mmCIF file of C-alpha atoms in Angstrom:
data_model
loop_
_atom_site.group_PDB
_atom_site.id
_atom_site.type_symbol
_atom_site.label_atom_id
_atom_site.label_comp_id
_atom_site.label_asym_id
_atom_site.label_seq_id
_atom_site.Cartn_x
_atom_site.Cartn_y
_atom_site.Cartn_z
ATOM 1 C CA UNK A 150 16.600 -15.878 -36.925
ATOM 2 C CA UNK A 151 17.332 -12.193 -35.229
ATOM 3 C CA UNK A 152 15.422 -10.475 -37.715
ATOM 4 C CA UNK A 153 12.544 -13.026 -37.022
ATOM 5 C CA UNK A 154 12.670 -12.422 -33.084
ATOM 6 C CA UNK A 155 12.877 -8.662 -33.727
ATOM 7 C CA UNK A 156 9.917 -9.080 -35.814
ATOM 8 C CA UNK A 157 7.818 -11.076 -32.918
ATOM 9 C CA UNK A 158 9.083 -8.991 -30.341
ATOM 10 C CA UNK A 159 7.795 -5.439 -32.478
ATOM 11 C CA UNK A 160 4.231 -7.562 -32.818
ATOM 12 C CA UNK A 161 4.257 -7.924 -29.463
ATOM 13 C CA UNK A 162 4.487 -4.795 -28.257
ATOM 14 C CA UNK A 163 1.947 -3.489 -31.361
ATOM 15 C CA UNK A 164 -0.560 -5.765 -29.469
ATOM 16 C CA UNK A 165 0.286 -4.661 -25.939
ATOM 17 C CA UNK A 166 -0.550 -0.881 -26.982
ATOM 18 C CA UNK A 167 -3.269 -1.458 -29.674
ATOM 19 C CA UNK A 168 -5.000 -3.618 -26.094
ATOM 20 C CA UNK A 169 -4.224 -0.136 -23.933
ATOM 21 C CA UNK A 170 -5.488 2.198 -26.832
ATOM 22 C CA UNK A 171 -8.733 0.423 -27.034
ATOM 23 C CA UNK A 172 -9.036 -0.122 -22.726
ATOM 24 C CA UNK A 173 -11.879 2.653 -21.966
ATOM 25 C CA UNK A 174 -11.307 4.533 -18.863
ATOM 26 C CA UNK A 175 -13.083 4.028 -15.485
ATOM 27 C CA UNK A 176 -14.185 6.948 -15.818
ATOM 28 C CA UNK A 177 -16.485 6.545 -18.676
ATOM 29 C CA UNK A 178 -18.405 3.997 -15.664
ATOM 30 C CA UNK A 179 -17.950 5.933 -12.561
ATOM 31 C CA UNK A 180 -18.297 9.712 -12.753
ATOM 32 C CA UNK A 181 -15.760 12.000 -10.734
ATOM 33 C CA UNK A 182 -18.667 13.559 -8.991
ATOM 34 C CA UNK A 183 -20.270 10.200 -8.020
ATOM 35 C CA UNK A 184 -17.542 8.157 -7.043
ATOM 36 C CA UNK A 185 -18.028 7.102 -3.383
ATOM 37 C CA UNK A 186 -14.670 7.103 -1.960
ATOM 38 C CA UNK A 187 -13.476 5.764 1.249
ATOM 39 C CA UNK A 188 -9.933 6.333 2.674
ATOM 40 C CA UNK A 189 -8.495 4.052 5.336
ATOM 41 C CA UNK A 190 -5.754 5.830 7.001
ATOM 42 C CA UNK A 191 -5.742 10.142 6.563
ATOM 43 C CA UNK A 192 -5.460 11.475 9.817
ATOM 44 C CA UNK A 193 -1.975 12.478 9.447
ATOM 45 C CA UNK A 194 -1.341 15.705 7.655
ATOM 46 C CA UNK A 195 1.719 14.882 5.182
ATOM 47 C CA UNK A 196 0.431 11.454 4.932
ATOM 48 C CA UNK A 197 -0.563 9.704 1.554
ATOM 49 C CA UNK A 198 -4.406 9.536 3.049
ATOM 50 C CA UNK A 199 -4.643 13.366 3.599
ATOM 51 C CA UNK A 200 -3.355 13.917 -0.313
ATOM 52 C CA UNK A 201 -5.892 11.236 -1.252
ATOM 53 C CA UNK A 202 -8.448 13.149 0.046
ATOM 54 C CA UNK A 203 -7.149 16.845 -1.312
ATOM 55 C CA UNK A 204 -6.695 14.981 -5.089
ATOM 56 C CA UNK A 205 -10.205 13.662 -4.691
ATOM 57 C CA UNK A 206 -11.703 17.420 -3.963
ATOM 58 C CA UNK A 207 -9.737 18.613 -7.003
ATOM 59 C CA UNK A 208 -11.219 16.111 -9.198
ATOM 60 C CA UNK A 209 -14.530 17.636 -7.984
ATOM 61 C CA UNK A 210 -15.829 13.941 -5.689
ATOM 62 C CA UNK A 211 -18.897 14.994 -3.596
ATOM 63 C CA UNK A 212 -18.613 11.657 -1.548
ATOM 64 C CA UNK A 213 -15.689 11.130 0.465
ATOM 65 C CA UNK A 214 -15.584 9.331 3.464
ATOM 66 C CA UNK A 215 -11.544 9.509 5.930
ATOM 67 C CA UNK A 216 -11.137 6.936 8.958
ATOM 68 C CA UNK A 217 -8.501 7.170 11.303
ATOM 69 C CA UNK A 218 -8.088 6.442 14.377
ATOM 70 C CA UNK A 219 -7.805 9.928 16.220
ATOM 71 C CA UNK A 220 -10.723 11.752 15.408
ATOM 72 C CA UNK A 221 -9.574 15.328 16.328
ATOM 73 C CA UNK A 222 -6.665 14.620 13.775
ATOM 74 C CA UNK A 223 -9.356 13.998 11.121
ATOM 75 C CA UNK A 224 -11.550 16.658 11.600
ATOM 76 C CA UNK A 225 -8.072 19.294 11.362
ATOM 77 C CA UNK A 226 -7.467 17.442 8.077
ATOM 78 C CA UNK A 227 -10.927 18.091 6.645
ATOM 79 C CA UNK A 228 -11.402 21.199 7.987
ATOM 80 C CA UNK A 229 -9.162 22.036 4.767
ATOM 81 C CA UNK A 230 -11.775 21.756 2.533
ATOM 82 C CA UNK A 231 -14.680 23.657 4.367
ATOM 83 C CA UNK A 232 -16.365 23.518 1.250
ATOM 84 C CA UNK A 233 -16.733 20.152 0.230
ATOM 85 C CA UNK A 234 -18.963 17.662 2.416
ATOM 86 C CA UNK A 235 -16.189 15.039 4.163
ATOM 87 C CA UNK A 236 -17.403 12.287 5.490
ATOM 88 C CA UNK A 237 -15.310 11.610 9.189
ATOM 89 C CA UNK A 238 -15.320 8.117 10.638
ATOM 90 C CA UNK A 239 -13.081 7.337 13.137
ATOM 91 C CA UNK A 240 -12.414 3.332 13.759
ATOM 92 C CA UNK A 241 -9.460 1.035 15.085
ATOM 93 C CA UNK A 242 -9.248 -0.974 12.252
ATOM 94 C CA UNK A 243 -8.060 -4.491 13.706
ATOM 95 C CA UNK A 244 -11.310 -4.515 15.950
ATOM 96 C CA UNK A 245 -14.203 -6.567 14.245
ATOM 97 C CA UNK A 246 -17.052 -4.118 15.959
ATOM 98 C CA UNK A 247 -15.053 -1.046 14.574
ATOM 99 C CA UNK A 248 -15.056 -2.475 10.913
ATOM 100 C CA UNK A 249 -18.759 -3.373 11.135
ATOM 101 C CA UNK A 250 -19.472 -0.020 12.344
ATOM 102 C CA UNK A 251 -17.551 1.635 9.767
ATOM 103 C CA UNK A 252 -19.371 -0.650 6.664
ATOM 104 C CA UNK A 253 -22.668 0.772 8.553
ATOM 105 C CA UNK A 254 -21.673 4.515 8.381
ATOM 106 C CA UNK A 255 -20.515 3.635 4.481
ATOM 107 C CA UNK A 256 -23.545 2.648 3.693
ATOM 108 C CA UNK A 257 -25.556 5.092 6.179
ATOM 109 C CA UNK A 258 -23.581 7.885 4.840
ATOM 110 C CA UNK A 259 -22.876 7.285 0.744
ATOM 111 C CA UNK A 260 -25.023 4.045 0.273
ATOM 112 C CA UNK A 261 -22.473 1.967 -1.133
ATOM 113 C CA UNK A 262 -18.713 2.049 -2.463
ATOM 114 C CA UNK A 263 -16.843 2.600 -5.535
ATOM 115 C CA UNK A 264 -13.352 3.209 -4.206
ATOM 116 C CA UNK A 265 -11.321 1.565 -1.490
ATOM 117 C CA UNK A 266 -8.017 2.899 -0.414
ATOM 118 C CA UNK A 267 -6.307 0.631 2.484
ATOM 119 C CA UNK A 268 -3.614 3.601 3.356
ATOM 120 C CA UNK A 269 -3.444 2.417 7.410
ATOM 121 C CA UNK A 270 -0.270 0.401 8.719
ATOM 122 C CA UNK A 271 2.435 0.262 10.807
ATOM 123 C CA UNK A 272 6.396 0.404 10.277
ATOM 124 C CA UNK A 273 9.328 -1.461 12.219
ATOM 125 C CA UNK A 274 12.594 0.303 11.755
ATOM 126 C CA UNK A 275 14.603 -1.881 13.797
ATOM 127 C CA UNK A 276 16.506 -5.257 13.626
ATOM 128 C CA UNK A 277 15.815 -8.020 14.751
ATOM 129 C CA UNK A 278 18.538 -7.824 17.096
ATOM 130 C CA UNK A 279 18.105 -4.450 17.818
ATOM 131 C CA UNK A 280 14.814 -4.898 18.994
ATOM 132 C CA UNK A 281 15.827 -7.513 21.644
ATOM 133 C CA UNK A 282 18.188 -4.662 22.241
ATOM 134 C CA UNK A 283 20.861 -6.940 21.860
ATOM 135 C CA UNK A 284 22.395 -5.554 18.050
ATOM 136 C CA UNK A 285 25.953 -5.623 18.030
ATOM 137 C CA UNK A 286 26.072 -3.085 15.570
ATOM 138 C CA UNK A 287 24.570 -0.718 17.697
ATOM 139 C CA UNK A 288 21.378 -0.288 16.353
ATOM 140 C CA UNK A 289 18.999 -1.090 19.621
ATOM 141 C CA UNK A 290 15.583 -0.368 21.404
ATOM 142 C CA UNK A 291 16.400 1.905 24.118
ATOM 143 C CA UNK A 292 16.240 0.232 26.990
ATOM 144 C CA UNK A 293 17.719 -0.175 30.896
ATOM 145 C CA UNK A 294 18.930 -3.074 30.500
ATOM 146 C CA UNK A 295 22.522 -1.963 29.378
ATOM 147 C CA UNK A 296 25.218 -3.200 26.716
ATOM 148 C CA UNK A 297 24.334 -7.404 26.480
ATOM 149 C CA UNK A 298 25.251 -10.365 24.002
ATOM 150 C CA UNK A 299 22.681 -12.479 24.447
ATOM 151 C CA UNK A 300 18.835 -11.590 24.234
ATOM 152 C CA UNK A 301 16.481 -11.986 27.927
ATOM 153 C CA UNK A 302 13.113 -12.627 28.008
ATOM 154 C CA UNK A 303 12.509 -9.194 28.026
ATOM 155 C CA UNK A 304 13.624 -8.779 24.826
ATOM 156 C CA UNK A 305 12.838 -11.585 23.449
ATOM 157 C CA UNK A 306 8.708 -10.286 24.678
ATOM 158 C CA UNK A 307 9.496 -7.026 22.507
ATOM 159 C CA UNK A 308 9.855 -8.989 19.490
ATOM 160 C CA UNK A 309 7.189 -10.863 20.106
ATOM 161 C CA UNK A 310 4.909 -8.038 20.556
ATOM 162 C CA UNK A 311 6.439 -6.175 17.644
ATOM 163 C CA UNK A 312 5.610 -8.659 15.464
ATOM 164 C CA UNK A 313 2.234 -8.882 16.757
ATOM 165 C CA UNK A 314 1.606 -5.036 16.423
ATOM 166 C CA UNK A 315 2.803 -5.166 12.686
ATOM 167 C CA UNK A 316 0.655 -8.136 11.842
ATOM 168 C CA UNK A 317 -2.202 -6.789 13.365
ATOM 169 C CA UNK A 318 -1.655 -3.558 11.202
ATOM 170 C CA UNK A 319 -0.557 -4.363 8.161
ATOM 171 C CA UNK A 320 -2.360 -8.287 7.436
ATOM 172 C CA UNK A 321 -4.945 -8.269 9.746
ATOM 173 C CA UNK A 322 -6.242 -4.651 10.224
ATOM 174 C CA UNK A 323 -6.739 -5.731 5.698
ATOM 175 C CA UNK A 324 -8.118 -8.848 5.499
ATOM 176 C CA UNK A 325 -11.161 -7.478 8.429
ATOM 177 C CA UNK A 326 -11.516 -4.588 6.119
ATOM 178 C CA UNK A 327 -11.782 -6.679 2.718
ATOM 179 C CA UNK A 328 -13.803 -8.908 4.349
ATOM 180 C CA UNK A 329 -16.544 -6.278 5.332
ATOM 181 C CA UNK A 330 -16.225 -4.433 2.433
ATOM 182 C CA UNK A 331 -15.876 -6.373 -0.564
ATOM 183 C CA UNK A 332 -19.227 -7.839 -0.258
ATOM 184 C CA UNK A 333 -20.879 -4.188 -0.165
ATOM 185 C CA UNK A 334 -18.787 -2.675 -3.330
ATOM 186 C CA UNK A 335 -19.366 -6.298 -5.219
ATOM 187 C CA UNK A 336 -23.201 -5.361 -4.814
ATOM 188 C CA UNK A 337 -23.329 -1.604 -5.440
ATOM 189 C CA UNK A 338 -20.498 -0.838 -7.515
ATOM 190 C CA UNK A 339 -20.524 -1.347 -11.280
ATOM 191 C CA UNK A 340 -16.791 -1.095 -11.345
ATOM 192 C CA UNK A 341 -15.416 -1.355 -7.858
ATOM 193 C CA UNK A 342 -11.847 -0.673 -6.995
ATOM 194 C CA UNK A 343 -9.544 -1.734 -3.736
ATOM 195 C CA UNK A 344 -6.523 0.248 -3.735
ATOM 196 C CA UNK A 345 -3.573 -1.053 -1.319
ATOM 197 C CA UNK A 346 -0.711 0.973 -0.275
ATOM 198 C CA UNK A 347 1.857 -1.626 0.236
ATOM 199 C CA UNK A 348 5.604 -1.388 0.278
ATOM 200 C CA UNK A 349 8.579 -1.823 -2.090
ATOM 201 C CA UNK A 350 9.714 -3.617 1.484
ATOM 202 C CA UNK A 351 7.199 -6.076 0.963
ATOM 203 C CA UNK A 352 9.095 -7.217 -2.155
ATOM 204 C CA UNK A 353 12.865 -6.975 -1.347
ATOM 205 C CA UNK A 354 14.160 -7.805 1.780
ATOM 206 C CA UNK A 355 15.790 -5.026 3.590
ATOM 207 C CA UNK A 356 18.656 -4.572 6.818
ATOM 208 C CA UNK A 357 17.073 -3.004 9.771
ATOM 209 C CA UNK A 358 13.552 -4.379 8.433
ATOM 210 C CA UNK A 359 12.475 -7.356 8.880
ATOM 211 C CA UNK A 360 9.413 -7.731 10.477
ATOM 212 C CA UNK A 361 8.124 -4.974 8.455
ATOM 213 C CA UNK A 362 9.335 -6.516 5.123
ATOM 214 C CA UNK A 363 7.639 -9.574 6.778
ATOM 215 C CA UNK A 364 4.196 -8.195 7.604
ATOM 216 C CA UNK A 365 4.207 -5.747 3.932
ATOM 217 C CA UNK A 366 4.806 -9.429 1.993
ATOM 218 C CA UNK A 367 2.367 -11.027 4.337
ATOM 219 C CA UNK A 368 -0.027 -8.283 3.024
ATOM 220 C CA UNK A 369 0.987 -8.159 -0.652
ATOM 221 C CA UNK A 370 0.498 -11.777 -0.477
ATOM 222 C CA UNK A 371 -3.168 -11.434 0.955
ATOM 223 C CA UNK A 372 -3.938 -8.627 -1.247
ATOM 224 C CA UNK A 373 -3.651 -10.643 -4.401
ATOM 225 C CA UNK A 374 -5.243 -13.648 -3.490
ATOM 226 C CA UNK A 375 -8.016 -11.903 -2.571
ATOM 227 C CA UNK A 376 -7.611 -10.056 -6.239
ATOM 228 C CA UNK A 377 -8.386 -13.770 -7.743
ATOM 229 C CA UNK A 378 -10.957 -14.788 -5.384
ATOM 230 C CA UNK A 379 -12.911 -11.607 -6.245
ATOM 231 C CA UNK A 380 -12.306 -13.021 -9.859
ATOM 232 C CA UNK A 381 -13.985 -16.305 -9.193
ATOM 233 C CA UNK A 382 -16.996 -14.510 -7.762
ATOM 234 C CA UNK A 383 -18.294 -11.731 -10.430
ATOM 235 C CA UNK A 384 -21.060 -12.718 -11.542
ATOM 236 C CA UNK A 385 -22.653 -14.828 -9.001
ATOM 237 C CA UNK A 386 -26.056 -14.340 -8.395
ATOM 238 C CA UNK A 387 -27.258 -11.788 -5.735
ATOM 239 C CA UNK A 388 -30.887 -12.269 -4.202
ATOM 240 C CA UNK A 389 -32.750 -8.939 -5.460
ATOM 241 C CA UNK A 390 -29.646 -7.253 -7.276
ATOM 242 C CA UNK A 391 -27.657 -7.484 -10.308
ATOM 243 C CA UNK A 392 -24.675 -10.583 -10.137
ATOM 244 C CA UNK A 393 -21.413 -9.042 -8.228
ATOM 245 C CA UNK A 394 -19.506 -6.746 -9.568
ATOM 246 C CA UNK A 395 -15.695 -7.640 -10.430
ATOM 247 C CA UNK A 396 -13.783 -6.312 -7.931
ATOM 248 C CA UNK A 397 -10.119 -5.166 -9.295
ATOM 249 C CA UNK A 398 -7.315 -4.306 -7.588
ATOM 250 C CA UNK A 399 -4.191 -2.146 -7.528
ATOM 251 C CA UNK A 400 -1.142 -3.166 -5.031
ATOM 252 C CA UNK A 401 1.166 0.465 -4.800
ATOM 253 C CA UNK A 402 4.599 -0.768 -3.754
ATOM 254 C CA UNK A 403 6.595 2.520 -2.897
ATOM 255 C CA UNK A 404 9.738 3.457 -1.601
ATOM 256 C CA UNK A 405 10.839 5.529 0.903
ATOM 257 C CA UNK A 406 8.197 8.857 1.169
ATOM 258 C CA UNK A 407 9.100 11.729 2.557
ATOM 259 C CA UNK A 408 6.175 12.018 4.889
ATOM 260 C CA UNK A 409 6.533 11.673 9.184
ATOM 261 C CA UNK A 410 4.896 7.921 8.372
ATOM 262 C CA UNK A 411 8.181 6.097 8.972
ATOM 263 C CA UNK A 412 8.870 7.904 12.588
ATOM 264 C CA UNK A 413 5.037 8.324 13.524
ATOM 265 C CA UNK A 414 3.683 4.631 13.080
ATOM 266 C CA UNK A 415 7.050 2.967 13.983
ATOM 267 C CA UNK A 416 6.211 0.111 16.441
ATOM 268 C CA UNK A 417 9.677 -0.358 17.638
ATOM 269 C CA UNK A 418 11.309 2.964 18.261
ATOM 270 C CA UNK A 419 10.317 6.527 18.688
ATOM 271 C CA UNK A 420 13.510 7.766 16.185
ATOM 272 C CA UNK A 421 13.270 8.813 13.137
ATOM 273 C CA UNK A 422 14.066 6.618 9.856
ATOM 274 C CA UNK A 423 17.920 5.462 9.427
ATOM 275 C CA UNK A 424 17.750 5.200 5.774
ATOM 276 C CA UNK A 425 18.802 7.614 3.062
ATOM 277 C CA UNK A 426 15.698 9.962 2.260
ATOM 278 C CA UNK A 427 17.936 12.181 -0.081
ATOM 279 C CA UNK A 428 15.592 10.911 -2.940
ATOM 280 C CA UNK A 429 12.549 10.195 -1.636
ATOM 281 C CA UNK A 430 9.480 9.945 -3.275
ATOM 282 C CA UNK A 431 7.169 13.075 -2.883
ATOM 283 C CA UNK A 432 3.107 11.809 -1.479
ATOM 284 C CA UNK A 433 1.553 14.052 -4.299
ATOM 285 C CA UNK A 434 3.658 11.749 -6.828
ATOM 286 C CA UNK A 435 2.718 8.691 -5.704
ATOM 287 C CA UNK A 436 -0.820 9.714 -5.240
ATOM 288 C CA UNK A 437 -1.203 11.334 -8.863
ATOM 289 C CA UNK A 438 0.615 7.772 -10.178
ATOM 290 C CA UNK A 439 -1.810 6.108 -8.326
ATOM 291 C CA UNK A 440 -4.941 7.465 -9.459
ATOM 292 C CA UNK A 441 -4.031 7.586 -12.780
ATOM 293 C CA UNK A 442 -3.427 3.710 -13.045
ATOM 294 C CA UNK A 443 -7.079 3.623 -11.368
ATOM 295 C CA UNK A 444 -8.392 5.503 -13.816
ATOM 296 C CA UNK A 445 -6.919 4.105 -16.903
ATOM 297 C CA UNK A 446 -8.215 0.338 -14.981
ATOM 298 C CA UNK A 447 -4.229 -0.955 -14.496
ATOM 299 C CA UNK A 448 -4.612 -3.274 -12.286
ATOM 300 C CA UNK A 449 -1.545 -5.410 -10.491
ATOM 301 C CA UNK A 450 0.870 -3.950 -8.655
ATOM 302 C CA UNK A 451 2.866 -0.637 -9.639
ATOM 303 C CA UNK A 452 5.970 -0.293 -8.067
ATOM 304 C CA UNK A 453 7.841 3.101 -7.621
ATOM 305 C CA UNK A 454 10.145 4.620 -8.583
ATOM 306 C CA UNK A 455 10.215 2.207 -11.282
ATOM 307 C CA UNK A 456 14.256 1.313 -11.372
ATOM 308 C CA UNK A 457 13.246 -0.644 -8.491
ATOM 309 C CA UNK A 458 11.040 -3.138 -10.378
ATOM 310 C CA UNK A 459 14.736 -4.565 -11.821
ATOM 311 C CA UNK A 460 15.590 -5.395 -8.132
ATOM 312 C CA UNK A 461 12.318 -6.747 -7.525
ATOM 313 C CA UNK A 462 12.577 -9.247 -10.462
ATOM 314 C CA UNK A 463 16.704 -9.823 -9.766
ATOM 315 C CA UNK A 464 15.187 -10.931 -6.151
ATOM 316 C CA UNK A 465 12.218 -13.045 -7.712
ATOM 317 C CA UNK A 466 14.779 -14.467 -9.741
ATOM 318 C CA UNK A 467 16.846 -15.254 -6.173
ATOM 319 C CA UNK A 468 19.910 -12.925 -7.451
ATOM 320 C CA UNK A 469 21.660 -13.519 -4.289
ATOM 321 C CA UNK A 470 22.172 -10.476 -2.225
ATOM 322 C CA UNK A 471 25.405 -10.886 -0.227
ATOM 323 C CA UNK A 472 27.454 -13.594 -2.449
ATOM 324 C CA UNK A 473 31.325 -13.535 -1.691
ATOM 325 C CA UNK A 474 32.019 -15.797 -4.288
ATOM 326 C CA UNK A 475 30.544 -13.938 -6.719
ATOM 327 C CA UNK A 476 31.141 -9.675 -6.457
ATOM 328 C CA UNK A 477 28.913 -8.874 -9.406
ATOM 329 C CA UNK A 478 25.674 -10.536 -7.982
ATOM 330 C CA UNK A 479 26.515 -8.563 -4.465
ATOM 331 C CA UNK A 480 25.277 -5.425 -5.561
ATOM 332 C CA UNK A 481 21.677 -5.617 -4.440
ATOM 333 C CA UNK A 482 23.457 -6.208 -0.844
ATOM 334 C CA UNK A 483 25.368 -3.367 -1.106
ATOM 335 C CA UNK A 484 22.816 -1.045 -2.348
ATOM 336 C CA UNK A 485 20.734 -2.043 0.734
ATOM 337 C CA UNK A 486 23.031 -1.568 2.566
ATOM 338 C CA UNK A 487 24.089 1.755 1.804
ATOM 339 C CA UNK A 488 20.179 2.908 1.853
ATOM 340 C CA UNK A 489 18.960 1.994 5.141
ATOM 341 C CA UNK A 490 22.546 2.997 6.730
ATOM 342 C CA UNK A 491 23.031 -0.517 8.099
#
């Protein structure tokens, strides 16, 4: 019986990588030089839209489009590349006008899309308590209202609009986006790609971030529903045009970066990150990992670095994280913990 699982198990895997041998590459469908790329988020200069954007230029794309929300932040950012024709749009993101404005410059601009990257969001780096600036571990919103127990209405209005500000961002600042969008790459794109940044905090839940791990799942959650809706409609007829394109996605669950996102987009404090950035992951990593899985057409959701996929599927698997009872399934906790300094 072994030596029959060993032998399904080696078939099995002979399968997996005969299926990935024979996968062509996206390339072979959408040329570097013609790939009409837009890039949600790169007005910050260490930020995972700006390295997009210098990755692109390498690979030698002549149609790049960046949208941010300052635009004197994205014309320093592309006045790296004083070469290379950048597209600047700026647009806030959770505003319906914006979006339709932006899908008009798209289509003014490159006449279609091939690549999305949703890069934009916001961060909450305090707890829940902390943010009603009542956290008895110290951990609090400053505020005048001194050393209290109980939460006031006050505070009780900060997490209320915290929560709103990180919804807006991260679920509905994406679904106005996909909804604009999708239609226009379903109907010019012969292989269209959405690329999500989300967050390895959208799949475990973390001390000192909860509404963030809240909104990232929220988004996560979206992302891939939309993923099999998008499946449901390829092929559909188009009046005038070829049927809809199959729209494929790739969810990019990091950790930590060691960028100025964390203490620049923060909705809930104007201090820098509490957790342990000793290992962080460098932006050109997770940028060159996640082109690379675009290119090869890996689609899902590619979590880095990839140790963390084991706590991912110990949580899916509701490994408990604090469990007294039981000191070998409290690990997770501690590990938590110990990252984020809480």
């Amino acid at each position: 019986m072994p030596r029959l699982a060993w032998t399904l198990a080696a078939l099995v895997l002979l399968r997996v990588a005969w299926t990935y041998a024979r996968r062509k590459k996206r390339t072979q469908y959408v040329d570097a030089g013609a790939e009409r790329v837009l890039i949600l988020g790169a007005s910050t200069p260490d930020g995972l839209g700006a390295e997009f954007l210098r990755q692109y230029v390498e690979r030698g794309a002549k149609h790049i489009m960046i949208v941010g929300r300052r635009q004197h932040a994205l014309e320093d950012v592309r006045k790296r590349y004083p070469d290379v024709q950048v597209h600047v749009h700026a647009a806030e993101l959770t505003c319906t006008k914006s979006v339709l404005a932006l899908r008009d410059a798209v289509v003014r601009s490159m006449g279609g899309l091939d690549t999305l990257h949703i890069v934009f969001g916001a961060t909450s780096i305090l707890p829940i308590l902390g943010v009603a600036g009542v956290d008895p571990c110290g951990v609090n919103a400053q505020t005048d209202e001194g050393v209290l127990t109980h939460a006031t209405q006050d505070g009780l209005d900060r997490i209320g609009e915290t929560v709103q500000r990180s919804c807006d961002a991260n679920v509905k600042g994406t679904a106005l986006v996909l909804g604009a969008l999708i239609p226009l790459m379903q109907t010019t794109s012969k292989r269209p790609a959405v690329v999500t940044m989300g967050s390895v905090a959208g799949l475990i839940p973390a001390p000192t971030r909860a509404v963030y791990c809240a909104s990232k799942s929220a988004q996560h959650l979206l992302v891939r529903s939309v993923d099999l809706e998008c499946e449901s409609q390829a092929g559909m007829p188009v009046p005038g045009t070829q049927p809809r394109a199959r729209v494929h996605f790739l969810l990019v669950a990091p950790g930590p970066i060691k960028n100025s996102f964390v203490a620049t987009y923060s909705v809930d404090a104007s201090t820098g990150p509490r957790d342990n950035r000793d290992k962080a992951l460098h932006v050109r990593d997770v940028v060159r990992a996640t082109l690379r899985r675009v290119d090869a057409e890996q689609w899902g959701v590619l979590v880095m670095p990839s140790y963390i996929r084991l706590a991912w599927i110990l949580t899916c698997l509701d490994a408990t994280y604090v469990c007294p009872t039981n000191p070998r399934r409290a690990w997770l906790g501690r590990a938590a913990h110990r990252l984020y300094r809480y």
